[in-house]
Amino acid sequence: MSTLLKATDVVKHFRAGRGRAVQAVNGVSLEVRSGETLGVVGESGCGKSTLGRCLVRLTDLTSGKVEFQGRDITTLSRRALRPLRPAMQLVFQDPYASLNPRRTAGDAVAEPLRIHRYGDAAAIRKRVGELFDLVGLTRAHLDRYPHEFSGGQRQRIGIARAIALNPALVVADEPVSALDVSVQAQVLNLFSDLQEELGLTYVFIAHDLGVVRHVSDRIAVMYLGEVVEVAEAEELYAAPAHPYTDALLSAVPEIDDGTGASRRERVVLTGDVPSPIDRPAGCSFHPRCPVAQARCRTERPALRPVAGRQVACHFPNVPGTAAGA
Amino acid sequence: MIGYILRRFGAAVLVLFAISVLVFLIFFATPGVDPAARIAGKNADPATLAQVRASFGFDRPLPVQYVLMMKHLFVSHDLTSFVNRGTLVIPQIIDAVPVTLSLVVGAAVIWMVLGVGMGTLAGAMRGTLVDPLVMLLGVFGVSLPVYWLGEVVNLITQKQLHGSVFSWVPPLGYAPLSQGVGQWALHLLFPWLTLALLYAGIYARLLRGELINALNEDYVRTARAKGLSERRILIRHALRCSLIPIVSLFGLDFGALVGGAALLTEVVFGLPGVGKLTYQALQNLDLPVIMGTVLYAAFFVVLANAVVDVLYARLDPRVRRA
Amino acid sequence: MPEPLLEVSDLRIRFGGFTAVDGLSFSVRPGEVLGVVGESGSGKSVSMLGVLGLIRTPGAKISGKVVFRGRDLLALKNAEMRAIRGREIAMIFQDPMTALTPVYTIGWQIAEQVRAHEKVSKRAARDRAIKLLDEVGIPAPEQRVDAYPHEFSGGMRQRAVIAMALSCNPALLIADEPTTALDVTTQAQILDLLRRLRADHGSAVVMITHDMGVVSEIADEVLVMYGGRAVERGSRTEVFHSPRHPYTWGLLDSVPRVSGPRVRRLPTIPGTPGAAGQGCPFADRCTHRLAACAEAPPLSGTAGHLDACWLPEEEKTR
Ligand SMILES: Nc1ncnc2c1ncn2[C@@H]1O[C@H](COP(=O)(O)OP(=O)(O)OP(=O)(O)O)[C@@H](O)[C@H]1O
Ligand SMILES: Nc1ncnc2c1ncn2[C@@H]1O[C@H](COP(=O)(O)OP(=O)(O)OP(=O)(O)O)[C@@H](O)[C@H]1O
Ligand code: SF4
Ligand SMILES: [Mg+2]
Ligand SMILES: [Mg+2]
């Protein structure tokens, strides 16, 4: 499988006054392979959205490098990025906020087509119709305004807009977080159907661990601006190697429906996530980590391959290997 | 908190300094104009010009000129208005300050009581007839121009009905506190009411809006769930939070009014306050007085700003750490 | 079986022409945790606000019976209701960020509640606040009692709100999505806290949530709501192990799980949440619907497990 997007040591800081910086993304390296879904999961404020925006260059990087289809796009200007835009699209959590309330759903979907000169009015109209079919809206919806749609339908409009120009990559930032479970399931299915039909590649950002597991082929777990573990979805859930992943998974309340899925042993983390302004020295996770040792307080663990996955931890939990490396 | 106050007032001093420099530059360092002639006024004789030039050091470098000017203003208090044939500027301002302060403080008390009262009543009684009635009253206050209202009040109390109902109203003008609180208050009563009416309307509207928002906040729901009385919820929770923006607005309005923005009221009611002084100085192009009053106004506006910020921090813990 | 602490029968709440809660009946026994689940708009919050008399919308019509410790709350005067609110029944809300008045310290707000219901000195109320903050796991409570809400993180604020709710040892705590706005690890801490507090204080809890996982972890009894009605009610094991209502099936199936087999496509409930006009509220989304569904099914079944569905008994299994 070829690499579609490659991020190397991406750093994004925001100024926070008095010469300090919010270290929103702090040295993230990852690869997105063509046709896969890479899930990005982590708690609120860990930098998922900021990373997503860096990956499609909706924001400038503080440092690091992003390559898309083999081309370095780190420092391209807005204008130079324009021809690449159709190929990388973003879907947002709150589709309502990204839709103009005075334009019909049909207009909203036609907009990117017009901007990028897809064709004449008739061609655009035809394409919008196809897109509506594709995302499960009816033609009757074309002339309605955003407020006349339910949350799930609005998200469908957002998705139709994103896929209008046949993108190679779609970065979806919490696209189902605002939806009810029954509707969330519909939209998740839509995502997988579209991937199958159009060969899309997704970066799927979410905080719901069930959702991420369902959609992803591989998953990157973030904590305080860093990727602490990257693994195949099944492997990650079966045996989390990073202590944070372990705690995160064990905190998810599980439905006991009597089918006997065994409950994980709960790892209760104490305290709160530290501020991204004052990141702890060494491993960012060490103040809350149940297995931290002296070394964790001083030495920052690099993301390194461990047993077929990548982990940024001095003492990863890998079955079969003794802890400590 | 102490640190915050010190920092805030330090900043205020810096701003004042900057303003004084700016004012100085605008008035006296505009290229192509002889500053001595400006101070001495139109048609001054050469002897006066020479005297002015020497005492203000207009032949010396700008920083020295600035220092000399400030010395005349703040140390020796002997900046002279030549248009008015030698009256000293600073004592003139110092005489005018109590008048303006009396006017503004009295009016402020009235408008705050009225404004907060009306705003709270309207906000709390929303959905009943009281709300639109109170607000109508507020609109009435806001929409009457002070100048016009003052003239009408004068017409009624000084002429039309002076013989009957308003025979107790003293003639226009100011009575200092030394003549007794009664006389002082009596002279200021109508100016107070006139000035207060406008602001009471504005404040009532604003507070009503804030209060209605606050009453829909989650914390009010929490307060209800705690079993508190409606009265306590209204006053201790909703009103307390709604007052924060009101207080900051109040400080700014108060500062501006003391600084001379009560000009119209002062002129209409013949009160020899700072506003009136500025008004006259502008009419005569009396530069030293204009400069004096501008600096004085700046002082109060900046001071009020600083006080407001400190008060704001007292009222709203969220900004304290800034 | 002990007397119910709270017994709600045929609660109906209307806003103008819209019926938000339509004949809801349930009961809570002392010390029991009732989980109330349902999608947004199903009337979870409104029904509990109605129980506490906190619906303030002009023109809202509330009928039915809400019996708490032998008294009908809907018939109480304002002052009598106030004495119950916060003291015998406490309620906490979803968003801890906005639930506290920003200009007072945490300790002041807890003390305020204590002093609204008990004649104690300021000093004693403050000491109680410190003790409560300690109990809900706020580190260094002697200092934190003087902190303002904005100085607390979301999780800590929710703890403070819980401390406040528990300050008068209420017999019933109504928690409206107390963990929805929190991260999973914080949610786990808060759920642990609620479990522990229930053991210590013996308060009954009504836990409103839309997360089936949360209900499964904490509830003894479960009430599933749809379109302002109860569609299924029973003990947790009954409802989760052998759900009987098609909506409950859909709800359970459409949640992507963190363990167990991974499905390629999730089972979904067609359509969008919202009650069908007449008849069974779920009828227009239900794949099992019958002709009878045009009429509203009653909540019926065995004592421990009720459902509102016209399907024949033998088909009420997945
Ligand atoms: N424009 C900005 N200016 C300053 N700080 C920012 C900005 N955008 C984000 N941050 C900060 O960067 C950090 C990461 O934010 P980000 O939105 O990427 O997190 P996230 O993982 O997407 O969180 P969530 O789950 O809440 O969406 C946060 O601490 C946030 O406050
Ligand atoms: N004050 C009100 N006036 C009119 N309609 C209201 C009012 N409060 C709630 N509703 C309506 O009543 C219905 C039930 O609302 P409720 O808040 O109880 O839903 P919920 O089950 O708590 O949903 P959520 O999960 O979104 O909190 C909704 O359709 C809502 O729009
Ligand atoms: S490096 Fe140390 S502190 Fe960090 S997660 Fe691993 S064990 Fe815990
Ligand atoms: Mg985000
Ligand atoms: Mg709700």
PDB file of C-alpha atoms in Angstrom, chain A residues 42-44 150 153 180-186 188-189 192-193 196 207-217 233-234 237 244 247-249 251-258 261-264 266 268-273 288, chain C residues 38-41 153 155-156 183-189 191-192 195 210-214 216-217 236-237 240-242 247 250-252 254-273 285 318:
ATOM      1  CA  GLY A  42      -7.554  11.113  22.480  1.00  0.00           C
ATOM      2  CA  GLU A  43      -9.147  13.249  25.106  1.00  0.00           C
ATOM      3  CA  SER A  44     -10.357  16.784  24.679  1.00  0.00           C
ATOM      4  CA  SER A 150     -31.766  17.070  11.262  1.00  0.00           C
ATOM      5  CA  GLN A 153     -28.856  14.984   7.437  1.00  0.00           C
ATOM      6  CA  ASP A 180     -27.562  10.372  18.485  1.00  0.00           C
ATOM      7  CA  VAL A 181     -26.422   6.767  18.484  1.00  0.00           C
ATOM      8  CA  SER A 182     -28.975   5.533  15.978  1.00  0.00           C
ATOM      9  CA  VAL A 183     -28.123   8.348  13.577  1.00  0.00           C
ATOM     10  CA  GLN A 184     -24.414   8.004  14.302  1.00  0.00           C
ATOM     11  CA  ALA A 185     -24.602   4.421  13.115  1.00  0.00           C
ATOM     12  CA  GLN A 186     -26.193   5.554   9.846  1.00  0.00           C
ATOM     13  CA  LEU A 188     -20.695   5.681  10.112  1.00  0.00           C
ATOM     14  CA  ASN A 189     -22.114   3.248   7.589  1.00  0.00           C
ATOM     15  CA  SER A 192     -17.638   3.023   5.028  1.00  0.00           C
ATOM     16  CA  ASP A 193     -19.875   2.727   1.970  1.00  0.00           C
ATOM     17  CA  GLU A 196     -15.654   1.254  -0.633  1.00  0.00           C
ATOM     18  CA  HIS A 207     -12.872  10.782  21.078  1.00  0.00           C
ATOM     19  CA  ASP A 208     -15.314   7.872  21.204  1.00  0.00           C
ATOM     20  CA  LEU A 209     -13.272   4.707  21.405  1.00  0.00           C
ATOM     21  CA  GLY A 210     -16.075   2.514  20.122  1.00  0.00           C
ATOM     22  CA  VAL A 211     -16.498   4.669  17.037  1.00  0.00           C
ATOM     23  CA  VAL A 212     -12.777   4.759  16.311  1.00  0.00           C
ATOM     24  CA  ARG A 213     -12.484   1.036  16.624  1.00  0.00           C
ATOM     25  CA  HIS A 214     -15.391   0.535  14.279  1.00  0.00           C
ATOM     26  CA  VAL A 215     -14.113   2.736  11.455  1.00  0.00           C
ATOM     27  CA  SER A 216     -10.336   2.452  11.644  1.00  0.00           C
ATOM     28  CA  ASP A 217      -7.795   0.161  10.098  1.00  0.00           C
ATOM     29  CA  ALA A 233      -7.129  -1.378  15.366  1.00  0.00           C
ATOM     30  CA  GLU A 234      -7.669  -4.969  16.480  1.00  0.00           C
ATOM     31  CA  TYR A 237      -7.871  -2.945  21.512  1.00  0.00           C
ATOM     32  CA  TYR A 244      -2.288   5.583  28.606  1.00  0.00           C
ATOM     33  CA  ALA A 247      -6.204   3.397  30.928  1.00  0.00           C
ATOM     34  CA  LEU A 248      -8.241   5.026  28.198  1.00  0.00           C
ATOM     35  CA  LEU A 249      -9.719   1.742  27.015  1.00  0.00           C
ATOM     36  CA  ALA A 251     -12.333   3.709  31.275  1.00  0.00           C
ATOM     37  CA  VAL A 252     -14.935   3.123  28.572  1.00  0.00           C
ATOM     38  CA  PRO A 253     -18.203   2.025  30.138  1.00  0.00           C
ATOM     39  CA  GLU A 254     -19.136  -1.200  28.452  1.00  0.00           C
ATOM     40  CA  ILE A 255     -22.515  -2.658  27.801  1.00  0.00           C
ATOM     41  CA  ASP A 256     -22.943  -5.943  29.577  1.00  0.00           C
ATOM     42  CA  ASP A 257     -25.577  -7.666  27.472  1.00  0.00           C
ATOM     43  CA  GLY A 258     -24.913 -11.091  28.852  1.00  0.00           C
ATOM     44  CA  ALA A 261     -17.548 -10.046  26.558  1.00  0.00           C
ATOM     45  CA  SER A 262     -15.002  -9.862  29.305  1.00  0.00           C
ATOM     46  CA  ARG A 263     -14.641  -6.603  31.112  1.00  0.00           C
ATOM     47  CA  ARG A 264     -11.230  -4.973  31.093  1.00  0.00           C
ATOM     48  CA  ARG A 266     -10.125  -0.742  35.201  1.00  0.00           C
ATOM     49  CA  VAL A 268      -8.225   4.588  37.161  1.00  0.00           C
ATOM     50  CA  LEU A 269      -6.081   7.581  36.334  1.00  0.00           C
ATOM     51  CA  THR A 270      -5.715  10.162  39.034  1.00  0.00           C
ATOM     52  CA  GLY A 271      -5.707  13.899  38.475  1.00  0.00           C
ATOM     53  CA  ASP A 272      -6.329  15.802  35.299  1.00  0.00           C
ATOM     54  CA  VAL A 273      -4.565  16.152  31.994  1.00  0.00           C
ATOM     55  CA  ARG A 288      -0.493  10.107  35.948  1.00  0.00           C
TER      56      ARG A 288
ATOM     57  CA  GLY C  38     -33.077   7.633  25.279  1.00  0.00           C
ATOM     58  CA  GLU C  39     -32.014   9.757  22.361  1.00  0.00           C
ATOM     59  CA  SER C  40     -32.107  13.527  22.394  1.00  0.00           C
ATOM     60  CA  GLY C  41     -35.559  15.002  22.628  1.00  0.00           C
ATOM     61  CA  SER C 153     -11.096  21.765  35.479  1.00  0.00           C
ATOM     62  CA  GLY C 155     -13.982  17.091  36.103  1.00  0.00           C
ATOM     63  CA  MET C 156     -13.235  18.963  39.327  1.00  0.00           C
ATOM     64  CA  ASP C 183     -13.643  12.839  28.846  1.00  0.00           C
ATOM     65  CA  VAL C 184     -13.840   9.072  29.304  1.00  0.00           C
ATOM     66  CA  THR C 185     -11.145   8.900  31.941  1.00  0.00           C
ATOM     67  CA  THR C 186     -12.816  11.706  33.901  1.00  0.00           C
ATOM     68  CA  GLN C 187     -16.179  10.074  33.351  1.00  0.00           C
ATOM     69  CA  ALA C 188     -14.817   6.889  34.856  1.00  0.00           C
ATOM     70  CA  GLN C 189     -13.671   8.832  37.916  1.00  0.00           C
ATOM     71  CA  LEU C 191     -18.954   7.218  37.918  1.00  0.00           C
ATOM     72  CA  ASP C 192     -16.712   5.626  40.539  1.00  0.00           C
ATOM     73  CA  ARG C 195     -21.026   4.563  43.099  1.00  0.00           C
ATOM     74  CA  HIS C 210     -27.899   8.592  26.372  1.00  0.00           C
ATOM     75  CA  ASP C 211     -24.943   6.254  26.836  1.00  0.00           C
ATOM     76  CA  MET C 212     -26.017   2.636  27.161  1.00  0.00           C
ATOM     77  CA  GLY C 213     -22.577   1.807  28.549  1.00  0.00           C
ATOM     78  CA  VAL C 214     -23.006   4.194  31.459  1.00  0.00           C
ATOM     79  CA  SER C 216     -25.041  -0.761  32.096  1.00  0.00           C
ATOM     80  CA  GLU C 217     -22.298   0.138  34.543  1.00  0.00           C
ATOM     81  CA  ARG C 236     -30.676  -3.834  34.383  1.00  0.00           C
ATOM     82  CA  THR C 237     -30.051  -7.482  33.711  1.00  0.00           C
ATOM     83  CA  PHE C 240     -29.743  -5.589  28.818  1.00  0.00           C
ATOM     84  CA  HIS C 241     -29.788  -9.385  28.644  1.00  0.00           C
ATOM     85  CA  SER C 242     -33.245  -9.824  27.228  1.00  0.00           C
ATOM     86  CA  TYR C 247     -36.219   0.413  20.036  1.00  0.00           C
ATOM     87  CA  GLY C 250     -31.862  -0.889  17.916  1.00  0.00           C
ATOM     88  CA  LEU C 251     -30.251   1.226  20.593  1.00  0.00           C
ATOM     89  CA  LEU C 252     -28.122  -1.640  21.844  1.00  0.00           C
ATOM     90  CA  SER C 254     -26.165   0.548  16.911  1.00  0.00           C
ATOM     91  CA  VAL C 255     -23.520   1.337  19.524  1.00  0.00           C
ATOM     92  CA  PRO C 256     -20.040   0.515  18.239  1.00  0.00           C
ATOM     93  CA  ARG C 257     -18.393  -1.537  20.981  1.00  0.00           C
ATOM     94  CA  VAL C 258     -14.834  -1.501  22.259  1.00  0.00           C
ATOM     95  CA  SER C 259     -14.740  -5.265  22.619  1.00  0.00           C
ATOM     96  CA  GLY C 260     -16.259  -8.302  21.038  1.00  0.00           C
ATOM     97  CA  PRO C 261     -16.454  -8.991  17.323  1.00  0.00           C
ATOM     98  CA  ARG C 262     -16.161  -6.065  14.939  1.00  0.00           C
ATOM     99  CA  VAL C 263     -18.986  -5.749  12.430  1.00  0.00           C
ATOM    100  CA  ARG C 264     -18.444  -4.211   9.030  1.00  0.00           C
ATOM    101  CA  ARG C 265     -21.744  -2.392   8.974  1.00  0.00           C
ATOM    102  CA  LEU C 266     -23.540  -1.299  12.094  1.00  0.00           C
ATOM    103  CA  PRO C 267     -27.182  -2.203  12.463  1.00  0.00           C
ATOM    104  CA  THR C 268     -29.112   1.062  12.375  1.00  0.00           C
ATOM    105  CA  ILE C 269     -32.522   2.406  13.207  1.00  0.00           C
ATOM    106  CA  PRO C 270     -33.872   4.054  10.067  1.00  0.00           C
ATOM    107  CA  GLY C 271     -35.085   7.636  10.179  1.00  0.00           C
ATOM    108  CA  THR C 272     -34.394  10.240  12.799  1.00  0.00           C
ATOM    109  CA  PRO C 273     -35.418  10.483  16.453  1.00  0.00           C
ATOM    110  CA  ARG C 285     -38.941   3.850  12.519  1.00  0.00           C
ATOM    111  CA  ARG C 318     -33.874 -10.591  19.380  1.00  0.00           C
TER     112      ARG C 318
END
